[in-house]
PDB file of C-alpha atoms in Angstrom:
ATOM      1  CA  MET I 162     109.550 112.098  50.436  1.00 44.00           C
ATOM      2  CA  PRO I 163     108.933 110.453  53.828  1.00 44.00           C
ATOM      3  CA  THR I 164     110.895 111.387  56.920  1.00 40.00           C
ATOM      4  CA  SER I 165     113.188 108.392  56.419  1.00 53.00           C
ATOM      5  CA  GLY I 166     114.548 110.057  53.302  1.00 81.00           C
ATOM      6  CA  LYS I 167     113.420 107.145  51.144  1.00 92.00           C
ATOM      7  CA  ILE I 168     111.130 107.800  48.190  1.00 96.00           C
ATOM      8  CA  ASN I 169     107.673 106.241  48.541  1.00 95.00           C
ATOM      9  CA  GLN I 170     105.805 107.965  45.725  1.00 96.00           C
ATOM     10  CA  PRO I 171     106.325 107.730  41.962  1.00 96.00           C
ATOM     11  CA  GLY I 172     107.635 110.911  40.427  1.00 97.00           C
ATOM     12  CA  VAL I 173     110.462 112.907  38.899  1.00 96.00           C
ATOM     13  CA  TYR I 174     113.310 113.550  41.326  1.00 96.00           C
ATOM     14  CA  ALA I 175     116.506 115.614  41.163  1.00 92.00           C
ATOM     15  CA  LEU I 176     118.717 112.972  42.750  1.00 93.00           C
ATOM     16  CA  PRO I 177     122.514 113.085  42.831  1.00 87.00           C
ATOM     17  CA  ILE I 178     123.892 110.304  40.672  1.00 84.00           C
ATOM     18  CA  GLU I 179     125.347 108.417  43.650  1.00 84.00           C
ATOM     19  CA  VAL I 180     121.932 108.419  45.359  1.00 91.00           C
ATOM     20  CA  TYR I 181     120.247 107.209  42.184  1.00 93.00           C
ATOM     21  CA  HIS I 182     122.700 104.316  41.866  1.00 89.00           C
ATOM     22  CA  GLY I 183     122.060 103.356  45.486  1.00 90.00           C
ATOM     23  CA  GLN I 184     118.709 102.354  46.949  1.00 93.00           C
ATOM     24  CA  PRO I 185     116.692 105.607  47.104  1.00 95.00           C
ATOM     25  CA  THR I 186     113.241 104.019  47.521  1.00 96.00           C
ATOM     26  CA  VAL I 187     111.392 102.447  50.449  1.00 95.00           C
ATOM     27  CA  GLY I 188     111.703  99.066  48.745  1.00 94.00           C
ATOM     28  CA  PRO I 189     114.442  97.526  46.597  1.00 96.00           C
ATOM     29  CA  SER I 190     114.863  99.262  43.250  1.00 96.00           C
ATOM     30  CA  ILE I 191     116.597  98.479  39.990  1.00 97.00           C
ATOM     31  CA  SER I 192     117.615 100.542  36.976  1.00 97.00           C
ATOM     32  CA  SER I 193     118.161  99.895  33.291  1.00 97.00           C
ATOM     33  CA  SER I 194     121.790  98.870  33.779  1.00 96.00           C
ATOM     34  CA  GLY I 195     120.824  96.342  36.449  1.00 97.00           C
ATOM     35  CA  LEU I 196     118.051  94.842  34.354  1.00 98.00           C
ATOM     36  CA  ARG I 197     120.370  94.594  31.370  1.00 98.00           C
ATOM     37  CA  THR I 198     122.952  92.789  33.515  1.00 97.00           C
ATOM     38  CA  ILE I 199     120.323  90.279  34.638  1.00 98.00           C
ATOM     39  CA  TRP I 200     119.262  89.658  31.041  1.00 97.00           C
ATOM     40  CA  GLN I 201     122.710  89.577  29.435  1.00 97.00           C
ATOM     41  CA  GLN I 202     124.534  87.761  32.257  1.00 97.00           C
ATOM     42  CA  SER I 203     122.598  86.601  35.314  1.00 97.00           C
ATOM     43  CA  PRO I 204     121.052  87.730  38.613  1.00 97.00           C
ATOM     44  CA  ALA I 205     124.301  86.723  40.333  1.00 96.00           C
ATOM     45  CA  HIS I 206     126.304  89.115  38.163  1.00 96.00           C
ATOM     46  CA  TYR I 207     123.881  91.912  39.027  1.00 96.00           C
ATOM     47  CA  TYR I 208     123.799  91.240  42.760  1.00 96.00           C
ATOM     48  CA  VAL I 209     127.547  91.026  43.357  1.00 95.00           C
ATOM     49  CA  ASP I 210     128.048  94.711  42.528  1.00 92.00           C
ATOM     50  CA  SER I 211     124.632  96.051  43.522  1.00 92.00           C
ATOM     51  CA  ALA I 212     123.785  98.282  46.463  1.00 90.00           C
ATOM     52  CA  LEU I 213     121.624  95.419  47.770  1.00 93.00           C
ATOM     53  CA  ASN I 214     124.750  93.369  48.506  1.00 92.00           C
ATOM     54  CA  PRO I 215     126.141  94.326  51.940  1.00 90.00           C
ATOM     55  CA  ASN I 216     129.419  92.582  51.109  1.00 90.00           C
ATOM     56  CA  ARG I 217     130.076  94.141  47.718  1.00 87.00           C
ATOM     57  CA  ALA I 218     133.621  95.283  47.049  1.00 81.00           C
ATOM     58  CA  PRO I 219     134.191  99.028  46.762  1.00 71.00           C
ATOM     59  CA  GLY I 220     134.004 100.100  43.145  1.00 61.00           C
ATOM     60  CA  GLU I 221     137.037 101.480  41.375  1.00 58.00           C
ATOM     61  CA  ASP I 222     136.492 104.531  39.190  1.00 60.00           C
ATOM     62  CA  ARG I 223     137.900 103.522  35.829  1.00 63.00           C
ATOM     63  CA  PRO I 224     139.183 106.316  33.540  1.00 66.00           C
ATOM     64  CA  ALA I 225     136.533 105.565  30.912  1.00 67.00           C
ATOM     65  CA  PHE I 226     133.779 106.135  33.476  1.00 73.00           C
ATOM     66  CA  ALA I 227     135.297 109.458  34.535  1.00 76.00           C
ATOM     67  CA  VAL I 228     135.466 110.636  30.924  1.00 77.00           C
ATOM     68  CA  GLY I 229     131.896 109.496  30.361  1.00 77.00           C
ATOM     69  CA  ARG I 230     130.632 111.518  33.308  1.00 79.00           C
ATOM     70  CA  LEU I 231     132.635 114.532  32.165  1.00 83.00           C
ATOM     71  CA  ALA I 232     131.195 114.238  28.669  1.00 80.00           C
ATOM     72  CA  HIS I 233     127.621 114.124  29.913  1.00 80.00           C
ATOM     73  CA  LYS I 234     128.200 117.038  32.260  1.00 81.00           C
ATOM     74  CA  LEU I 235     129.884 119.291  29.704  1.00 80.00           C
ATOM     75  CA  LEU I 236     127.848 118.298  26.657  1.00 79.00           C
ATOM     76  CA  LEU I 237     124.447 118.460  28.336  1.00 82.00           C
ATOM     77  CA  GLU I 238     124.859 121.096  31.037  1.00 80.00           C
ATOM     78  CA  GLY I 239     127.831 123.203  29.986  1.00 77.00           C
ATOM     79  CA  THR I 240     130.511 124.464  32.348  1.00 77.00           C
ATOM     80  CA  ASP I 241     128.195 125.498  35.202  1.00 78.00           C
ATOM     81  CA  GLY I 242     129.227 123.647  38.343  1.00 75.00           C
ATOM     82  CA  LEU I 243     132.054 121.833  36.570  1.00 80.00           C
ATOM     83  CA  ALA I 244     134.648 122.787  39.195  1.00 79.00           C
ATOM     84  CA  GLU I 245     132.450 121.461  42.002  1.00 81.00           C
ATOM     85  CA  GLU I 246     132.326 117.994  40.465  1.00 82.00           C
ATOM     86  CA  PHE I 247     135.624 117.578  38.598  1.00 87.00           C
ATOM     87  CA  VAL I 248     139.261 118.312  39.288  1.00 87.00           C
ATOM     88  CA  THR I 249     142.196 118.091  36.886  1.00 88.00           C
ATOM     89  CA  ARG I 250     145.253 116.043  37.828  1.00 90.00           C
ATOM     90  CA  PRO I 251     148.263 118.334  38.415  1.00 88.00           C
ATOM     91  CA  GLU I 252     150.808 118.354  35.586  1.00 85.00           C
ATOM     92  CA  GLN I 253     153.576 117.192  37.934  1.00 86.00           C
ATOM     93  CA  TRP I 254     152.095 113.661  37.812  1.00 88.00           C
ATOM     94  CA  SER I 255     151.577 111.747  34.592  1.00 84.00           C
ATOM     95  CA  ASP I 256     150.205 108.706  36.454  1.00 84.00           C
ATOM     96  CA  TRP I 257     149.443 107.456  39.981  1.00 83.00           C
ATOM     97  CA  ARG I 258     152.657 105.548  40.649  1.00 88.00           C
ATOM     98  CA  THR I 259     153.968 107.773  43.429  1.00 88.00           C
ATOM     99  CA  LYS I 260     152.527 107.719  46.931  1.00 89.00           C
ATOM    100  CA  GLU I 261     152.080 111.490  46.840  1.00 88.00           C
ATOM    101  CA  ALA I 262     149.967 111.272  43.692  1.00 87.00           C
ATOM    102  CA  ARG I 263     147.786 108.498  45.099  1.00 87.00           C
ATOM    103  CA  VAL I 264     147.226 110.379  48.353  1.00 89.00           C
ATOM    104  CA  TRP I 265     146.119 113.466  46.402  1.00 88.00           C
ATOM    105  CA  ARG I 266     143.791 111.381  44.227  1.00 86.00           C
ATOM    106  CA  ASP I 267     142.201 109.668  47.228  1.00 86.00           C
ATOM    107  CA  GLU I 268     141.631 113.035  48.906  1.00 87.00           C
ATOM    108  CA  GLN I 269     139.755 114.281  45.846  1.00 86.00           C
ATOM    109  CA  VAL I 270     137.596 111.158  45.709  1.00 83.00           C
ATOM    110  CA  LEU I 271     136.736 111.509  49.403  1.00 84.00           C
ATOM    111  CA  ALA I 272     135.730 115.095  48.678  1.00 83.00           C
ATOM    112  CA  GLY I 273     133.256 113.792  46.107  1.00 79.00           C
ATOM    113  CA  LYS I 274     135.153 114.909  43.027  1.00 84.00           C
ATOM    114  CA  THR I 275     135.975 113.035  39.840  1.00 85.00           C
ATOM    115  CA  VAL I 276     139.614 113.264  38.763  1.00 86.00           C
ATOM    116  CA  ILE I 277     140.275 113.934  35.077  1.00 86.00           C
ATOM    117  CA  THR I 278     143.307 114.852  32.984  1.00 85.00           C
ATOM    118  CA  ASP I 279     143.993 117.791  30.696  1.00 86.00           C
ATOM    119  CA  ALA I 280     143.727 115.374  27.772  1.00 86.00           C
ATOM    120  CA  ASP I 281     140.277 114.269  28.959  1.00 85.00           C
ATOM    121  CA  LEU I 282     139.081 117.862  29.124  1.00 86.00           C
ATOM    122  CA  ALA I 283     140.513 118.683  25.692  1.00 88.00           C
ATOM    123  CA  ALA I 284     138.814 115.648  24.130  1.00 88.00           C
ATOM    124  CA  VAL I 285     135.424 116.394  25.662  1.00 88.00           C
ATOM    125  CA  THR I 286     135.702 120.063  24.709  1.00 89.00           C
ATOM    126  CA  GLY I 287     136.264 118.962  21.116  1.00 92.00           C
ATOM    127  CA  MET I 288     133.206 116.724  21.318  1.00 90.00           C
ATOM    128  CA  ALA I 289     131.112 119.595  22.668  1.00 89.00           C
ATOM    129  CA  GLU I 290     132.168 121.915  19.858  1.00 91.00           C
ATOM    130  CA  SER I 291     131.332 119.320  17.218  1.00 93.00           C
ATOM    131  CA  LEU I 292     128.033 118.410  18.841  1.00 91.00           C
ATOM    132  CA  ALA I 293     126.913 122.032  19.008  1.00 90.00           C
ATOM    133  CA  THR I 294     127.091 122.412  15.222  1.00 93.00           C
ATOM    134  CA  HIS I 295     124.901 119.425  14.352  1.00 94.00           C
ATOM    135  CA  PRO I 296     121.587 120.594  12.837  1.00 95.00           C
ATOM    136  CA  LEU I 297     119.379 118.479  15.116  1.00 93.00           C
ATOM    137  CA  VAL I 298     121.243 119.654  18.203  1.00 91.00           C
ATOM    138  CA  GLU I 299     120.842 123.242  17.041  1.00 91.00           C
ATOM    139  CA  GLN I 300     117.124 122.531  16.662  1.00 91.00           C
ATOM    140  CA  GLY I 301     116.952 121.414  20.308  1.00 89.00           C
ATOM    141  CA  ILE I 302     116.960 117.616  20.320  1.00 91.00           C
ATOM    142  CA  LEU I 303     118.936 117.704  23.598  1.00 89.00           C
ATOM    143  CA  ASP I 304     116.844 120.453  25.196  1.00 89.00           C
ATOM    144  CA  GLY I 305     114.734 119.701  28.256  1.00 90.00           C
ATOM    145  CA  PHE I 306     115.157 118.651  31.867  1.00 90.00           C
ATOM    146  CA  VAL I 307     118.641 117.189  32.188  1.00 88.00           C
ATOM    147  CA  GLU I 308     119.341 113.936  34.038  1.00 80.00           C
ATOM    148  CA  ARG I 309     116.288 113.828  36.264  1.00 93.00           C
ATOM    149  CA  SER I 310     115.385 110.507  37.848  1.00 96.00           C
ATOM    150  CA  LEU I 311     112.013 108.869  37.225  1.00 98.00           C
ATOM    151  CA  LEU I 312     110.939 106.358  39.866  1.00 98.00           C
ATOM    152  CA  TRP I 313     107.821 104.192  40.005  1.00 98.00           C
ATOM    153  CA  GLN I 314     106.579 100.750  41.019  1.00 98.00           C
ATOM    154  CA  ASP I 315     106.084  97.908  38.590  1.00 98.00           C
ATOM    155  CA  ALA I 316     102.365  97.132  38.482  1.00 96.00           C
ATOM    156  CA  LYS I 317     102.890  93.362  38.264  1.00 97.00           C
ATOM    157  CA  THR I 318     105.553  92.737  40.920  1.00 98.00           C
ATOM    158  CA  GLY I 319     105.548  95.903  43.028  1.00 96.00           C
ATOM    159  CA  VAL I 320     109.326  96.359  42.748  1.00 97.00           C
ATOM    160  CA  TRP I 321     110.619  99.886  42.280  1.00 98.00           C
ATOM    161  CA  LEU I 322     112.016 100.826  38.881  1.00 98.00           C
ATOM    162  CA  LYS I 323     114.414 103.669  38.070  1.00 98.00           C
ATOM    163  CA  SER I 324     115.128 105.468  34.823  1.00 98.00           C
ATOM    164  CA  ARG I 325     117.425 108.435  34.289  1.00 95.00           C
ATOM    165  CA  PRO I 326     117.116 109.772  30.728  1.00 94.00           C
ATOM    166  CA  ASP I 327     119.779 112.240  29.689  1.00 91.00           C
ATOM    167  CA  VAL I 328     116.994 114.618  28.691  1.00 91.00           C
ATOM    168  CA  ILE I 329     113.283 114.659  29.520  1.00 92.00           C
ATOM    169  CA  PRO I 330     111.609 116.671  26.737  1.00 90.00           C
ATOM    170  CA  ASN I 331     109.602 119.680  27.846  1.00 81.00           C
ATOM    171  CA  SER I 332     106.414 118.672  26.057  1.00 73.00           C
ATOM    172  CA  SER I 333     107.079 116.325  23.133  1.00 80.00           C
ATOM    173  CA  GLY I 334     107.380 112.556  23.250  1.00 85.00           C
ATOM    174  CA  LEU I 335     110.857 112.486  21.684  1.00 92.00           C
ATOM    175  CA  PHE I 336     113.478 111.372  24.176  1.00 95.00           C
ATOM    176  CA  ALA I 337     117.175 111.583  23.345  1.00 94.00           C
ATOM    177  CA  ASP I 338     120.214 110.013  24.954  1.00 93.00           C
ATOM    178  CA  LEU I 339     123.827 111.024  24.392  1.00 93.00           C
ATOM    179  CA  LYS I 340     126.390 108.307  23.656  1.00 94.00           C
ATOM    180  CA  THR I 341     130.134 108.615  23.115  1.00 92.00           C
ATOM    181  CA  THR I 342     131.642 106.098  20.719  1.00 93.00           C
ATOM    182  CA  ALA I 343     134.854 105.151  18.959  1.00 93.00           C
ATOM    183  CA  SER I 344     133.160 105.451  15.567  1.00 96.00           C
ATOM    184  CA  VAL I 345     129.810 106.498  14.126  1.00 97.00           C
ATOM    185  CA  ALA I 346     130.126 103.988  11.272  1.00 98.00           C
ATOM    186  CA  ASP I 347     127.034 101.846  10.737  1.00 97.00           C
ATOM    187  CA  ASP I 348     128.561  98.562  11.901  1.00 96.00           C
ATOM    188  CA  GLU I 349     129.965 100.108  15.086  1.00 97.00           C
ATOM    189  CA  LEU I 350     126.638 101.678  16.043  1.00 97.00           C
ATOM    190  CA  ALA I 351     124.769  98.429  15.372  1.00 97.00           C
ATOM    191  CA  ARG I 352     127.309  96.509  17.463  1.00 97.00           C
ATOM    192  CA  SER I 353     126.967  98.991  20.339  1.00 97.00           C
ATOM    193  CA  LEU I 354     123.175  98.813  20.206  1.00 97.00           C
ATOM    194  CA  ALA I 355     123.239  95.037  20.562  1.00 96.00           C
ATOM    195  CA  SER I 356     126.173  94.783  22.989  1.00 96.00           C
ATOM    196  CA  TYR I 357     125.000  97.429  25.447  1.00 96.00           C
ATOM    197  CA  GLY I 358     121.279  96.764  25.096  1.00 97.00           C
ATOM    198  CA  TYR I 359     120.382 100.374  24.392  1.00 98.00           C
ATOM    199  CA  HIS I 360     116.986  99.234  23.071  1.00 98.00           C
ATOM    200  CA  MET I 361     116.253  97.939  26.593  1.00 98.00           C
ATOM    201  CA  GLN I 362     117.279 101.303  28.024  1.00 98.00           C
ATOM    202  CA  ALA I 363     114.918 102.989  25.569  1.00 98.00           C
ATOM    203  CA  ALA I 364     112.088 100.639  26.512  1.00 98.00           C
ATOM    204  CA  LEU I 365     112.486 101.475  30.208  1.00 98.00           C
ATOM    205  CA  VAL I 366     112.393 105.193  29.406  1.00 98.00           C
ATOM    206  CA  GLY I 367     109.134 104.544  27.560  1.00 97.00           C
ATOM    207  CA  MET I 368     107.710 102.715  30.565  1.00 98.00           C
ATOM    208  CA  ALA I 369     108.806 105.581  32.822  1.00 97.00           C
ATOM    209  CA  SER I 370     107.199 108.178  30.584  1.00 96.00           C
ATOM    210  CA  GLU I 371     103.879 106.352  30.721  1.00 97.00           C
ATOM    211  CA  ALA I 372     103.976 105.569  34.448  1.00 97.00           C
ATOM    212  CA  VAL I 373     105.393 108.849  35.772  1.00 97.00           C
ATOM    213  CA  LEU I 374     104.773 111.538  33.166  1.00 95.00           C
ATOM    214  CA  GLY I 375     101.473 110.153  31.958  1.00 95.00           C
ATOM    215  CA  ARG I 376     102.367 110.401  28.294  1.00 94.00           C
ATOM    216  CA  PRO I 377     103.707 107.892  25.779  1.00 95.00           C
ATOM    217  CA  MET I 378     107.225 108.032  24.414  1.00 96.00           C
ATOM    218  CA  GLU I 379     106.844 108.705  20.697  1.00 95.00           C
ATOM    219  CA  GLU I 380     110.469 108.115  19.685  1.00 95.00           C
ATOM    220  CA  PHE I 381     113.851 107.444  21.253  1.00 97.00           C
ATOM    221  CA  ALA I 382     116.935 108.928  19.614  1.00 96.00           C
ATOM    222  CA  LEU I 383     120.585 108.163  20.289  1.00 97.00           C
ATOM    223  CA  VAL I 384     122.901 111.113  19.723  1.00 96.00           C
ATOM    224  CA  TRP I 385     126.363 109.684  19.018  1.00 96.00           C
ATOM    225  CA  VAL I 386     129.603 111.654  19.126  1.00 94.00           C
ATOM    226  CA  GLU I 387     133.058 110.249  18.433  1.00 94.00           C
ATOM    227  CA  LYS I 388     135.529 110.434  21.307  1.00 92.00           C
ATOM    228  CA  ALA I 389     138.506 111.186  19.043  1.00 92.00           C
ATOM    229  CA  PRO I 390     138.913 113.814  16.302  1.00 94.00           C
ATOM    230  CA  PRO I 391     137.163 114.634  14.052  1.00 95.00           C
ATOM    231  CA  HIS I 392     134.398 114.018  16.651  1.00 94.00           C
ATOM    232  CA  CYS I 393     131.774 113.170  14.029  1.00 96.00           C
ATOM    233  CA  VAL I 394     128.147 113.225  15.176  1.00 96.00           C
ATOM    234  CA  ARG I 395     125.199 111.062  14.119  1.00 97.00           C
ATOM    235  CA  VAL I 396     121.632 110.900  15.358  1.00 97.00           C
ATOM    236  CA  THR I 397     119.770 107.595  15.099  1.00 98.00           C
ATOM    237  CA  VAL I 398     116.182 106.739  16.059  1.00 97.00           C
ATOM    238  CA  LEU I 399     115.411 103.261  17.362  1.00 98.00           C
ATOM    239  CA  THR I 400     112.662 101.288  15.667  1.00 97.00           C
ATOM    240  CA  GLY I 401     109.426 100.474  17.431  1.00 97.00           C
ATOM    241  CA  ALA I 402     110.076  96.770  16.873  1.00 98.00           C
ATOM    242  CA  ASP I 403     113.422  96.899  18.696  1.00 98.00           C
ATOM    243  CA  ILE I 404     111.957  98.908  21.570  1.00 98.00           C
ATOM    244  CA  GLU I 405     109.176  96.324  21.898  1.00 98.00           C
ATOM    245  CA  ARG I 406     111.837  93.589  22.011  1.00 98.00           C
ATOM    246  CA  GLY I 407     113.516  95.564  24.771  1.00 98.00           C
ATOM    247  CA  ARG I 408     110.237  95.837  26.662  1.00 98.00           C
ATOM    248  CA  MET I 409     109.788  92.052  26.577  1.00 98.00           C
ATOM    249  CA  GLN I 410     113.374  91.537  27.744  1.00 98.00           C
ATOM    250  CA  LEU I 411     112.745  93.980  30.588  1.00 98.00           C
ATOM    251  CA  ARG I 412     109.604  92.087  31.598  1.00 98.00           C
ATOM    252  CA  SER I 413     111.628  88.903  31.926  1.00 98.00           C
ATOM    253  CA  ALA I 414     114.423  90.634  33.862  1.00 98.00           C
ATOM    254  CA  ILE I 415     111.995  92.410  36.233  1.00 98.00           C
ATOM    255  CA  ASP I 416     110.252  89.121  36.978  1.00 98.00           C
ATOM    256  CA  GLN I 417     113.618  87.472  37.680  1.00 98.00           C
ATOM    257  CA  PHE I 418     114.584  90.356  39.979  1.00 98.00           C
ATOM    258  CA  ALA I 419     111.314  90.009  41.909  1.00 98.00           C
ATOM    259  CA  ARG I 420     111.786  86.240  42.302  1.00 97.00           C
ATOM    260  CA  CYS I 421     115.311  86.755  43.603  1.00 97.00           C
ATOM    261  CA  LEU I 422     114.050  89.248  46.175  1.00 97.00           C
ATOM    262  CA  ASP I 423     111.371  86.781  47.301  1.00 97.00           C
ATOM    263  CA  THR I 424     113.711  83.790  47.571  1.00 96.00           C
ATOM    264  CA  GLY I 425     116.931  85.513  48.587  1.00 95.00           C
ATOM    265  CA  ARG I 426     118.704  83.515  45.879  1.00 96.00           C
ATOM    266  CA  TRP I 427     120.632  85.133  43.023  1.00 96.00           C
ATOM    267  CA  PRO I 428     121.468  82.331  40.581  1.00 95.00           C
ATOM    268  CA  GLY I 429     124.111  82.417  37.891  1.00 94.00           C
ATOM    269  CA  PRO I 430     123.633  81.597  34.195  1.00 92.00           C
ATOM    270  CA  GLY I 431     122.881  77.941  34.961  1.00 85.00           C
ATOM    271  CA  GLY I 432     120.066  78.805  37.333  1.00 83.00           C
ATOM    272  CA  ASP I 433     119.363  76.491  40.279  1.00 80.00           C
ATOM    273  CA  ARG I 434     119.534  73.240  38.322  1.00 82.00           C
ATOM    274  CA  ALA I 435     120.214  70.167  40.435  1.00 83.00           C
ATOM    275  CA  ASP I 436     121.428  68.092  37.492  1.00 88.00           C
ATOM    276  CA  ALA I 437     124.380  68.324  35.135  1.00 89.00           C
ATOM    277  CA  GLU I 438     123.893  69.819  31.695  1.00 90.00           C
ATOM    278  CA  TYR I 439     125.135  68.693  28.318  1.00 92.00           C
ATOM    279  CA  LEU I 440     127.686  70.946  26.661  1.00 94.00           C
ATOM    280  CA  GLU I 441     128.137  70.745  22.899  1.00 96.00           C
ATOM    281  CA  LEU I 442     130.618  72.260  20.530  1.00 96.00           C
ATOM    282  CA  PRO I 443     129.171  75.234  18.681  1.00 96.00           C
ATOM    283  CA  ALA I 444     127.946  74.355  15.192  1.00 97.00           C
ATOM    284  CA  TRP I 445     130.760  76.234  13.459  1.00 97.00           C
ATOM    285  CA  ALA I 446     133.420  74.401  15.480  1.00 98.00           C
ATOM    286  CA  ALA I 447     131.839  70.986  14.936  1.00 97.00           C
ATOM    287  CA  THR I 448     131.584  71.646  11.188  1.00 97.00           C
ATOM    288  CA  ARG I 449     135.223  72.715  10.983  1.00 97.00           C
ATOM    289  CA  ILE I 450     136.436  69.633  12.888  1.00 97.00           C
ATOM    290  CA  ASP I 451     134.287  67.253  10.829  1.00 96.00           C
ATOM    291  CA  ARG I 452     135.576  68.781   7.607  1.00 96.00           C
ATOM    292  CA  GLU I 453     139.181  68.435   8.763  1.00 96.00           C
ATOM    293  CA  LEU I 454     138.596  64.807   9.745  1.00 97.00           C
ATOM    294  CA  GLU I 455     137.057  64.091   6.326  1.00 95.00           C
ATOM    295  CA  LEU I 456     140.034  65.648   4.556  1.00 95.00           C
ATOM    296  CA  GLN I 457     142.500  63.657   6.648  1.00 94.00           C
ATOM    297  CA  ALA I 458     140.549  60.428   6.034  1.00 92.00           C
ATOM    298  CA  ALA I 459     140.466  61.082   2.287  1.00 91.00           C
ATOM    299  CA  GLU I 460     144.197  61.774   2.282  1.00 88.00           C
ATOM    300  CA  ALA I 461     144.880  58.561   4.228  1.00 86.00           C
ATOM    301  CA  ASN I 462     142.762  56.520   1.803  1.00 84.00           C
ATOM    302  CA  ASP I 463     144.557  58.086  -1.141  1.00 80.00           C
ATOM    303  CA  ASN I 464     147.954  57.217   0.340  1.00 75.00           C
ATOM    304  CA  HIS I 465     146.777  53.656   1.023  1.00 71.00           C
ATOM    305  CA  SER I 466     145.559  53.219  -2.557  1.00 70.00           C
ATOM    306  CA  HIS I 467     148.743  54.629  -4.026  1.00 68.00           C
ATOM    307  CA  PRO I 468     151.647  53.517  -1.803  1.00 65.00           C
ATOM    308  CA  LYS I 469     154.955  55.199  -2.398  1.00 62.00           C
ATOM    309  CA  ALA I 470     157.566  53.209  -4.359  1.00 58.00           C
ATOM    310  CA  ALA I 471     160.404  51.720  -2.316  1.00 55.00           C
TER     311      ALA I 471
END
């Protein structure tokens, strides 16, 4: 790294998560989550909460995020260093309503710790126990270098890209990412894949493997574990077709990111159009309304043809 502390060479780096989510490179950088926000929402939605925005509001650590970090720490790395990163809320407080509780919480956050509850720890411990007994986990699907950051420059635009796989395999081309979920039922997993754009995340890992590690990603597996008992586990492999779709979506989002950096403009979903747009009812709504109008017209004609007796 240069003397400025900013990364100027592609490589694998052991960055703290808060550094990774900032701007660790000599030029502006963007990760999978940022690119997915640009694609699924707009550049404006990405910029408002990004480290590039000097006026962004301080982020609030939602409970779900804290549990997610705890799950990744415990499930992938075990208990080593757990006390340095997490602290359990004292039993005397069941919430943060009192001033004393809020002061204690803020002190922990300033100290760089994530506050969890006993219930959080019990749930994640249950997930870890269930995960450990899955045959593919026993065979080492989650073995490798844990949560290292891969950074490189996009060949087309020159912008810096960031990827942080849960596990970088020691030698194989099989990457795996751990996901917690409400259910491992087929429809729930398919919904999560589409809603969260995990195929785009997989595609960026593949790009990182080629650019930084010099080897292709052969497969990308999602290791799912339910957050509530019985903590069922499933392992799914994404198809090459979906990963290629993700790669094309990433290309579009990276190009948009580069244009925004060049122009200093971060447009919303409507872009920078100078004219008004037409807005139509969705097809299902128009069909329903038309059908209702037809029924009412038929009923009116029927009443007109057969007037009620006086």
